[in-house]
mmCIF file of C-alpha atoms in Angstrom:
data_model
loop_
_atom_site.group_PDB
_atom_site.id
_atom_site.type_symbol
_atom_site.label_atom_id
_atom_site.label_comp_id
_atom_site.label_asym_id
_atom_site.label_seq_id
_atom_site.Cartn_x
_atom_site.Cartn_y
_atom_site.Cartn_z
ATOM 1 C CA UNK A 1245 -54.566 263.148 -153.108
ATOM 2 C CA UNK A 1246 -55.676 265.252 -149.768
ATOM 3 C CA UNK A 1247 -53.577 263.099 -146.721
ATOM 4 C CA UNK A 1248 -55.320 264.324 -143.895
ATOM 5 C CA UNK A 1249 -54.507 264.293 -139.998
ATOM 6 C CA UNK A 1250 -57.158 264.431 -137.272
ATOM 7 C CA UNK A 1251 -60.324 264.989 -138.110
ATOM 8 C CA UNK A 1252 -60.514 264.711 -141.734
ATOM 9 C CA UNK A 1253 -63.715 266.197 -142.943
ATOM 10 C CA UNK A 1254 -62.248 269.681 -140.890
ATOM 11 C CA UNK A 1255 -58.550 269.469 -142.968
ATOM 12 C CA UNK A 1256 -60.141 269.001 -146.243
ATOM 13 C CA UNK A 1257 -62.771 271.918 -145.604
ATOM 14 C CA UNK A 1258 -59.623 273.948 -144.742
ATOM 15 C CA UNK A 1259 -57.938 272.688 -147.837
ATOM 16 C CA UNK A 1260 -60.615 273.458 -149.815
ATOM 17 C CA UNK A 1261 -60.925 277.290 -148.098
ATOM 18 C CA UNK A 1262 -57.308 277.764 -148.642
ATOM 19 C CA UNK A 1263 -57.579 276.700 -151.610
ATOM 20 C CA UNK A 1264 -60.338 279.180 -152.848
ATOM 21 C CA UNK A 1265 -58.549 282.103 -151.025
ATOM 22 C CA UNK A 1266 -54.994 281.207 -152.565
ATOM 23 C CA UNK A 1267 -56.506 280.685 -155.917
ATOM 24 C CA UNK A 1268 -54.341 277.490 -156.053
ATOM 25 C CA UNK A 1269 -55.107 273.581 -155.528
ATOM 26 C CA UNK A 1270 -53.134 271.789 -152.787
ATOM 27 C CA UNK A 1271 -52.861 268.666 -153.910
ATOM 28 C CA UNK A 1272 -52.103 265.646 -151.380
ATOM 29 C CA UNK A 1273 -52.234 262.050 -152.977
ATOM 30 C CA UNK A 1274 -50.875 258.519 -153.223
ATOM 31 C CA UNK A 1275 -48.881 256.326 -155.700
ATOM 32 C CA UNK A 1276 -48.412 252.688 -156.137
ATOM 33 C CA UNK A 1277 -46.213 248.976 -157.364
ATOM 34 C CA UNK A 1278 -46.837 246.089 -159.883
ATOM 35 C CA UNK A 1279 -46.294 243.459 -157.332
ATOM 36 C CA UNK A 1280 -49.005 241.987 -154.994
ATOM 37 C CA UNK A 1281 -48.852 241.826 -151.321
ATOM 38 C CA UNK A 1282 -45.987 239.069 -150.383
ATOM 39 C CA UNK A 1283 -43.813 240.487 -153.124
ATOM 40 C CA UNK A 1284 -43.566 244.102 -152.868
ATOM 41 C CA UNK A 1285 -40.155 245.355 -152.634
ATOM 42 C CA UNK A 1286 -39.378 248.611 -151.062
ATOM 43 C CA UNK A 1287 -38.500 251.563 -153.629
ATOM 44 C CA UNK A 1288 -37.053 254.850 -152.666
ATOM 45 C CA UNK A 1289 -38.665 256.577 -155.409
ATOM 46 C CA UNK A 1290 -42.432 256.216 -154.557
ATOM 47 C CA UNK A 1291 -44.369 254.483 -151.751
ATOM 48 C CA UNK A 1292 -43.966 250.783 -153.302
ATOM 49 C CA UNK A 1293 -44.358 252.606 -157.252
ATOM 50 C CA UNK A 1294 -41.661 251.625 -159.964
ATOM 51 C CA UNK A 1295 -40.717 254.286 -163.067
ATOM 52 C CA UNK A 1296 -42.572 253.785 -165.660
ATOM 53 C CA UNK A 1297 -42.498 255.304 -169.542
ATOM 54 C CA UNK A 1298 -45.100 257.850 -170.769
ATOM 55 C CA UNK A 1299 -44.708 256.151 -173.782
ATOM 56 C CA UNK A 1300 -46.516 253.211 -172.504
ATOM 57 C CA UNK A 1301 -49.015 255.610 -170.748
ATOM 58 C CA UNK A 1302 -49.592 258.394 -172.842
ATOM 59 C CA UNK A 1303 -52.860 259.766 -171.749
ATOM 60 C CA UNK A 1304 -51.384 260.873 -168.363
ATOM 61 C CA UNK A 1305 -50.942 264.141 -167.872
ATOM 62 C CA UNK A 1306 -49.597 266.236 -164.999
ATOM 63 C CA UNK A 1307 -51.122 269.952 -163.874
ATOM 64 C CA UNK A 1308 -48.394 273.091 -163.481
ATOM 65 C CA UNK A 1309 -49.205 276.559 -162.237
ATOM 66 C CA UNK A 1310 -48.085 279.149 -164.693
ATOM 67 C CA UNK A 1311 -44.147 279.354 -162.783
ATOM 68 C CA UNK A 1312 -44.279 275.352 -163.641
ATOM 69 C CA UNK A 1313 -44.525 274.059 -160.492
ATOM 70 C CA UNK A 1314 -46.219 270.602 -160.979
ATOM 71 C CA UNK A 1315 -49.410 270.224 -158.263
ATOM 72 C CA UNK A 1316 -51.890 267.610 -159.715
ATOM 73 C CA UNK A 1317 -52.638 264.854 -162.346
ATOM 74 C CA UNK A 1318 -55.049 264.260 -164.687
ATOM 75 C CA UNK A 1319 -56.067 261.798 -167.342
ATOM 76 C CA UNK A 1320 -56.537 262.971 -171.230
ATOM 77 C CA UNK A 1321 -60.218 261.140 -172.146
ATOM 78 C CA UNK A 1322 -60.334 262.883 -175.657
ATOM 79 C CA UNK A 1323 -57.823 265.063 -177.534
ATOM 80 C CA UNK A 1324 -58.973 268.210 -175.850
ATOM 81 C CA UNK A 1325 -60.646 266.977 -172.732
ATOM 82 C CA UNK A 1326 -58.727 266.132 -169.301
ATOM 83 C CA UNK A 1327 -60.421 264.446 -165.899
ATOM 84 C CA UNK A 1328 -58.932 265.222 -162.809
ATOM 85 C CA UNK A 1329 -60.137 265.840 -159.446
ATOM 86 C CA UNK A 1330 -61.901 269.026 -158.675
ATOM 87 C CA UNK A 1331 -59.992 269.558 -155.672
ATOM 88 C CA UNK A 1332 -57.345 270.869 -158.158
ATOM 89 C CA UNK A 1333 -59.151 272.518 -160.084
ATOM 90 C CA UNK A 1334 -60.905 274.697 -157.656
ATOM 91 C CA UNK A 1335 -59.868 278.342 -158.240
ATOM 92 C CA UNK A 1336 -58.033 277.789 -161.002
ATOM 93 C CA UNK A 1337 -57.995 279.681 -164.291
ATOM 94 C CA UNK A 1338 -56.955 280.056 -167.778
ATOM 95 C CA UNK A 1339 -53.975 282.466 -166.549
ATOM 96 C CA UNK A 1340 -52.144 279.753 -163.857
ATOM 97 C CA UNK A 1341 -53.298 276.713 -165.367
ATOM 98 C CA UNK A 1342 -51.296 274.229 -167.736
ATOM 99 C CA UNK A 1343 -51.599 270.840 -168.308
ATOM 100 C CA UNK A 1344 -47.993 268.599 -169.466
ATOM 101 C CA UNK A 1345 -48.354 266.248 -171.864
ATOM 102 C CA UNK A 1346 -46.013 263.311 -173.330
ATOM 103 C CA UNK A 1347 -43.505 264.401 -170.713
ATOM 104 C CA UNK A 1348 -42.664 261.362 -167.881
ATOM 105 C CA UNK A 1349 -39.746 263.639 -166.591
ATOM 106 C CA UNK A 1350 -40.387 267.002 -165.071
ATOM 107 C CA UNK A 1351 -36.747 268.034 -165.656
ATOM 108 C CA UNK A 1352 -37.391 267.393 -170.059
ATOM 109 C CA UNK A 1353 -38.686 269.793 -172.042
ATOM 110 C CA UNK A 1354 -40.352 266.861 -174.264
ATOM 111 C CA UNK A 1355 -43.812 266.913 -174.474
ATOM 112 C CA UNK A 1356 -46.187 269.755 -174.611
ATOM 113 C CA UNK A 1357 -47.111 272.635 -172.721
ATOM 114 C CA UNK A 1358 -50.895 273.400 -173.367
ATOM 115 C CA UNK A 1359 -53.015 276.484 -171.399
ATOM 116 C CA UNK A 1360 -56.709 275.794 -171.030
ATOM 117 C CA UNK A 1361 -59.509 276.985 -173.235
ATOM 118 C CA UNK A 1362 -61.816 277.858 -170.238
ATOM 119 C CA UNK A 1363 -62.363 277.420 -166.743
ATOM 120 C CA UNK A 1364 -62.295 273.968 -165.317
ATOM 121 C CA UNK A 1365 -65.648 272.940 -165.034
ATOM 122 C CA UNK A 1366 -66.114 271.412 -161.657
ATOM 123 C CA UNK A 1367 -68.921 269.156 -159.813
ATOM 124 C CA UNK A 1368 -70.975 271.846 -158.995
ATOM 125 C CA UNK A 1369 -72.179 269.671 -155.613
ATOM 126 C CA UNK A 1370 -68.161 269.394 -154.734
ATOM 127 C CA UNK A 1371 -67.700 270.417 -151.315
ATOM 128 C CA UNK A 1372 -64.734 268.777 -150.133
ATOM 129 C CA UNK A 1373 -62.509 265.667 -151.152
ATOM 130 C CA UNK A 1374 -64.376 263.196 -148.509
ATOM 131 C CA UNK A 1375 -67.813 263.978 -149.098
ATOM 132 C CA UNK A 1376 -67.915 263.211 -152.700
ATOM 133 C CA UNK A 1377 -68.043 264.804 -156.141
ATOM 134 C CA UNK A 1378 -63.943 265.262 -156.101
ATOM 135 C CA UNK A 1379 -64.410 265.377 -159.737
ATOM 136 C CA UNK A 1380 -63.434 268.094 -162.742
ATOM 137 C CA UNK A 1381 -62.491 268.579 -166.421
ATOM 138 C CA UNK A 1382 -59.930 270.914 -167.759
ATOM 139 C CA UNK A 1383 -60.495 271.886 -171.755
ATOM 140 C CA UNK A 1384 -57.543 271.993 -173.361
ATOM 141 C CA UNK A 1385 -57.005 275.328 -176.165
ATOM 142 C CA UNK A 1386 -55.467 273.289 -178.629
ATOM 143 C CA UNK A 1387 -56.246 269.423 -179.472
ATOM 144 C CA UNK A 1388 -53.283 266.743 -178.768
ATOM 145 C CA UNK A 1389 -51.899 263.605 -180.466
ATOM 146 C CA UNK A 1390 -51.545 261.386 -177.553
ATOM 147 C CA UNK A 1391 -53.829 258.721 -176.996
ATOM 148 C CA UNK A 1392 -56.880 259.601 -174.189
ATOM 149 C CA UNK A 1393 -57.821 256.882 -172.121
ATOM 150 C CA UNK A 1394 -61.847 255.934 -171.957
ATOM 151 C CA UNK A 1395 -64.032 256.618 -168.525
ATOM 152 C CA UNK A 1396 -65.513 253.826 -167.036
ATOM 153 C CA UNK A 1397 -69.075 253.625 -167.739
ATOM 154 C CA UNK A 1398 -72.515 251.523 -165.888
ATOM 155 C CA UNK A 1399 -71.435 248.810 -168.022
ATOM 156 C CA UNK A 1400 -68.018 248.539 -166.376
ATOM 157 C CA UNK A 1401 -69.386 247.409 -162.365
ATOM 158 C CA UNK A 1402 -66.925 244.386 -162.511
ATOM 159 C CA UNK A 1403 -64.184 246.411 -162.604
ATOM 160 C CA UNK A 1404 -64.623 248.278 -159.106
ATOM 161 C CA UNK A 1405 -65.115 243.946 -157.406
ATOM 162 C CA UNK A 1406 -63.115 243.665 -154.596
ATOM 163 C CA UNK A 1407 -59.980 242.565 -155.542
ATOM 164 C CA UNK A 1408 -59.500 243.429 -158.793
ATOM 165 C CA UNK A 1409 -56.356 244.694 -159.665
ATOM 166 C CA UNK A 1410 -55.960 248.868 -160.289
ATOM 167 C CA UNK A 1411 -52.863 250.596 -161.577
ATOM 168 C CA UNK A 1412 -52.160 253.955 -160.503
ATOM 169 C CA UNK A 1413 -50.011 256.816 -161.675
ATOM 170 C CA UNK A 1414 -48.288 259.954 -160.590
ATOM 171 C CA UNK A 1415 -45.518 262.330 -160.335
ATOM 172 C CA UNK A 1416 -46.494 262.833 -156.553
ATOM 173 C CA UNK A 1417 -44.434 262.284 -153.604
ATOM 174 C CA UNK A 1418 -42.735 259.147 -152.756
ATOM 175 C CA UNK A 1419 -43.434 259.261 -148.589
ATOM 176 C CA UNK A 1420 -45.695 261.357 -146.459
ATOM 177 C CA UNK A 1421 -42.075 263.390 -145.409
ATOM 178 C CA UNK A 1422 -40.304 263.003 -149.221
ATOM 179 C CA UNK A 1423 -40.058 265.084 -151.727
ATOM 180 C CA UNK A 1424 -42.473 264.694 -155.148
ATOM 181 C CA UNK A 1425 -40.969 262.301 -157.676
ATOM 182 C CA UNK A 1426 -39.089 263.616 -161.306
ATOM 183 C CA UNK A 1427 -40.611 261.049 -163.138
ATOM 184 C CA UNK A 1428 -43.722 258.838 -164.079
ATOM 185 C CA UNK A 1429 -43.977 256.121 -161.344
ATOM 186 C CA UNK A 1430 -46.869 253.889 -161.258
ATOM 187 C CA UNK A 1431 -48.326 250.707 -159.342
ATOM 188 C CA UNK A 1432 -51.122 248.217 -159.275
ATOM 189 C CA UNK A 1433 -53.607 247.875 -155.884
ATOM 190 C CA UNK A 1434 -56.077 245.605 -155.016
ATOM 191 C CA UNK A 1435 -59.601 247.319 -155.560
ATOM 192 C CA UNK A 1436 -61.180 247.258 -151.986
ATOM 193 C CA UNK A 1437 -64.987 245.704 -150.793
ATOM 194 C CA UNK A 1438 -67.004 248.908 -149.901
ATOM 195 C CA UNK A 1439 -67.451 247.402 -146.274
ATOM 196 C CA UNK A 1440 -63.785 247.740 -145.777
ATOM 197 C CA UNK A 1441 -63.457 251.397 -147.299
ATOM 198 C CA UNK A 1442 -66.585 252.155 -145.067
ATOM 199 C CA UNK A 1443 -64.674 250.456 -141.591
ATOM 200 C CA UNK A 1444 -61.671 252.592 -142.898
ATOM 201 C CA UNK A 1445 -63.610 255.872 -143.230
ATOM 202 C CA UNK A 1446 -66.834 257.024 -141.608
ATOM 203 C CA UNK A 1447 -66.952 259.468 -144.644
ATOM 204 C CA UNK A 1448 -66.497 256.994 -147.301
ATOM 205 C CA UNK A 1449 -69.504 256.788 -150.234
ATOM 206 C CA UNK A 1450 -70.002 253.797 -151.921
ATOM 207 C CA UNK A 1451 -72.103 255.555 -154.268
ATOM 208 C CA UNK A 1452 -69.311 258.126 -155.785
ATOM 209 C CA UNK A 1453 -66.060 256.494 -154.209
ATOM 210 C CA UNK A 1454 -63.616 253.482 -154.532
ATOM 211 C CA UNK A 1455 -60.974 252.876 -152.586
ATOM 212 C CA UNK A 1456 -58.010 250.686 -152.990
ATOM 213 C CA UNK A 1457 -54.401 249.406 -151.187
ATOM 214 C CA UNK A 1458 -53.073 246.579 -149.151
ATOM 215 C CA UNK A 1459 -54.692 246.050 -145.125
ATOM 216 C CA UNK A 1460 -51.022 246.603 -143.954
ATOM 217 C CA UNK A 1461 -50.130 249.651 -146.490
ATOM 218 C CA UNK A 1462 -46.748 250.268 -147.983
ATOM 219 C CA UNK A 1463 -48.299 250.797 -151.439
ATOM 220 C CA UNK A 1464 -50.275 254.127 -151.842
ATOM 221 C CA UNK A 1465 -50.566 257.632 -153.841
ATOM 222 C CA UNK A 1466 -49.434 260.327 -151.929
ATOM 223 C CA UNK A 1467 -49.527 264.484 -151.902
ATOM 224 C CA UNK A 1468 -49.198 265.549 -155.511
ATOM 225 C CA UNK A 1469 -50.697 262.365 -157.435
ATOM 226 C CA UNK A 1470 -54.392 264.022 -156.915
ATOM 227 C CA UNK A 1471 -56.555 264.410 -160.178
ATOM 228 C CA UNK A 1472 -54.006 261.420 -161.795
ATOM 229 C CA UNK A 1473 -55.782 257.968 -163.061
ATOM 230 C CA UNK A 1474 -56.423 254.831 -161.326
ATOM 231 C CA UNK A 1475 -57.000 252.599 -164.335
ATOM 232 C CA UNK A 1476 -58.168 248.803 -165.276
ATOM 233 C CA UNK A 1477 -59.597 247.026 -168.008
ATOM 234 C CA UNK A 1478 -58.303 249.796 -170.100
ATOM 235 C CA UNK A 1479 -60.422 252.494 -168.838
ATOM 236 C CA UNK A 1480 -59.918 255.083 -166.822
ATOM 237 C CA UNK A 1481 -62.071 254.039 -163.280
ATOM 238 C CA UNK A 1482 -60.775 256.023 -160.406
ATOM 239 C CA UNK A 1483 -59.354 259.667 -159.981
ATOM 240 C CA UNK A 1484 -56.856 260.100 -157.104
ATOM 241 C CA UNK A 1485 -59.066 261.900 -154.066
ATOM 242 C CA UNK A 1486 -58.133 261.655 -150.547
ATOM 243 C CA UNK A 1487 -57.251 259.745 -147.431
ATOM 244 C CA UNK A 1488 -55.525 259.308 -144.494
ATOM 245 C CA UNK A 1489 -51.590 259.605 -144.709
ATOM 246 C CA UNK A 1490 -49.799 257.647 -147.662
ATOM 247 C CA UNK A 1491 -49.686 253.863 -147.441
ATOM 248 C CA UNK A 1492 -50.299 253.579 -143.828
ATOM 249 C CA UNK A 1493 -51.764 250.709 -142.344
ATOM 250 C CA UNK A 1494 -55.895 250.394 -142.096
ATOM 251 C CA UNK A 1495 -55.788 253.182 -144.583
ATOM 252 C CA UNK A 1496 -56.044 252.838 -148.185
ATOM 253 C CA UNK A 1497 -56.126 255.027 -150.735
ATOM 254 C CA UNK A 1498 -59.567 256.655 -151.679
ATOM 255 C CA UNK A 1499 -60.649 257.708 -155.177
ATOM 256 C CA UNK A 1500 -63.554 258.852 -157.406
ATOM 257 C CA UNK A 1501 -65.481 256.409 -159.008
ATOM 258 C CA UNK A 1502 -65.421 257.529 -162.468
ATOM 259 C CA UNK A 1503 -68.528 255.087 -163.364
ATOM 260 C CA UNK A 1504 -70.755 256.930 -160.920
ATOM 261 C CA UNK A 1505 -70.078 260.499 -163.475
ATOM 262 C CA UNK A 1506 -70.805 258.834 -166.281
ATOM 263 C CA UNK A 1507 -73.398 260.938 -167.132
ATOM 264 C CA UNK A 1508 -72.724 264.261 -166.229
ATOM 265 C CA UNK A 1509 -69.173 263.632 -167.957
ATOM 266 C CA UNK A 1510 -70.289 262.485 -171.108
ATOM 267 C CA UNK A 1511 -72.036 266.022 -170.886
ATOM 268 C CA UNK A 1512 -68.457 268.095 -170.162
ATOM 269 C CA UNK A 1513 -66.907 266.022 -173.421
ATOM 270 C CA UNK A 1514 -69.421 266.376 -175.384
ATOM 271 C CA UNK A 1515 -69.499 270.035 -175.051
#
């Protein structure tokens, strides 16, 4: 996820200039815990995450430049199709792209190492991370056995209510000043009313965006989680996007709202 200082709209503009120039994706998210609000206990491996196996989560993947350095997350929706945020996937390419699979530590070689098939198709209205359509799919050159996750569809509104319990994933750091994690950590936020995201952000969309966290923070994605799933009801209904810090107070988490794509992403996996 982008963590942004100052004005925000300005850092992800730069990010997203940088970005383009560098031919690389910066990629500055958030990661969360299993336990609700009274009972979180702090964890020196993510902000409020636990360690979790890939096993259990198979579908998550993480994104590598071609030296293997990990900078983004993604979600496997079919054998050969991967949703993550376009933010990393702007300027990428065939050459310093790979997507991990089936590995939950960075340090294993289990898993698979798979190069992309094409350019990363992007939003073609993506600007930057806070003003929507943070939203991409990488095709993948050779088909894999793990099991993809389903996007959220129109049919799915109940699971965005305010609330409602999210689980989110990443290999991304574990503090705004700490280094990225080895492994798979993962935790579960409370889903967010749209009048609170919107009192939280002047840039926040109802229309393309969730957002989700505690009031008082301590549970968050961080830099590095970006593109990675925020999941319930067995679907995949959020992609890590941006926000303000990791797990501060007043500011939660902010992701894209997976439901909103439906459409134009049925389009990408068809294809």
């Amino acid at each position: 996820m982008i963590y942004e200082e100052g004005p925000m709209r300005l850092a992800a503009l730069m990010v997203t200039l940088l970005m383009a120039l560098a031919g690389t994706a910066s990629a500055d998210d958030r990661v969360v815990d299993d336990r609700m609000a009274d009972d979180r206990v702090a964890d020196d491996r993510v902000v409020g995450g636990e360690r979790v196996s890939i096993e259990d989560h198979p579908w998550v993947v993480y994104l590598t430049d071609a030296s293997g350095f990990q900078f983004c997350g993604g979600t496997l929706v079919t054998p050969t199709k991967v949703v993550t945020a376009a933010h990393c996937a702007v300027g990428r390419t065939t050459r310093n792209t790979r997507v991990v699979v089936g590995r939950g530590d960075k340090n294993s070689d289990e898993g698979e190492v798979v190069r992309l098939a094409s350019r990363p198709w992007v939003h073609p209205d993506y600007v930057a991370a806070d003003r929507g359509d943070d939203i991409a799919v990488l095709t993948l050159r050779d088909a894999v056995d793990q099991e993809p996750l389903p996007p959220a569809g129109p049919e799915d509104g109940e699971l965005y209510a305010e609330g409602s319990r999210a689980r989110v994933l990443g290999w991304g750091r574990t503090g705004e000043q700490a280094p990225a994690s080895r492994y798979l950590l993962a935790a579960t936020v409370p889903v967010m009313s749209d009048e609170d995201c919107s009192a939280a952000y002047f840039q926040y969309d109802e229309a393309t965006m969730t957002c989700a966290g505690y009031p008082e923070g301590g549970v968050d994605t961080c830099q590095g989680d970006s593109g990675g799933p925020m999941v319930a009801g067995g679907k995949l209904i959020g992609v890590t996007s941006w926000g303000e810090g990791c797990a501060r107070e007043g500011k939660p988490g902010v992701y894209s709202r997976v439901a909103a794509y439906h459409d134009v992403l049925r389009e990408q996996l068809d294809s």
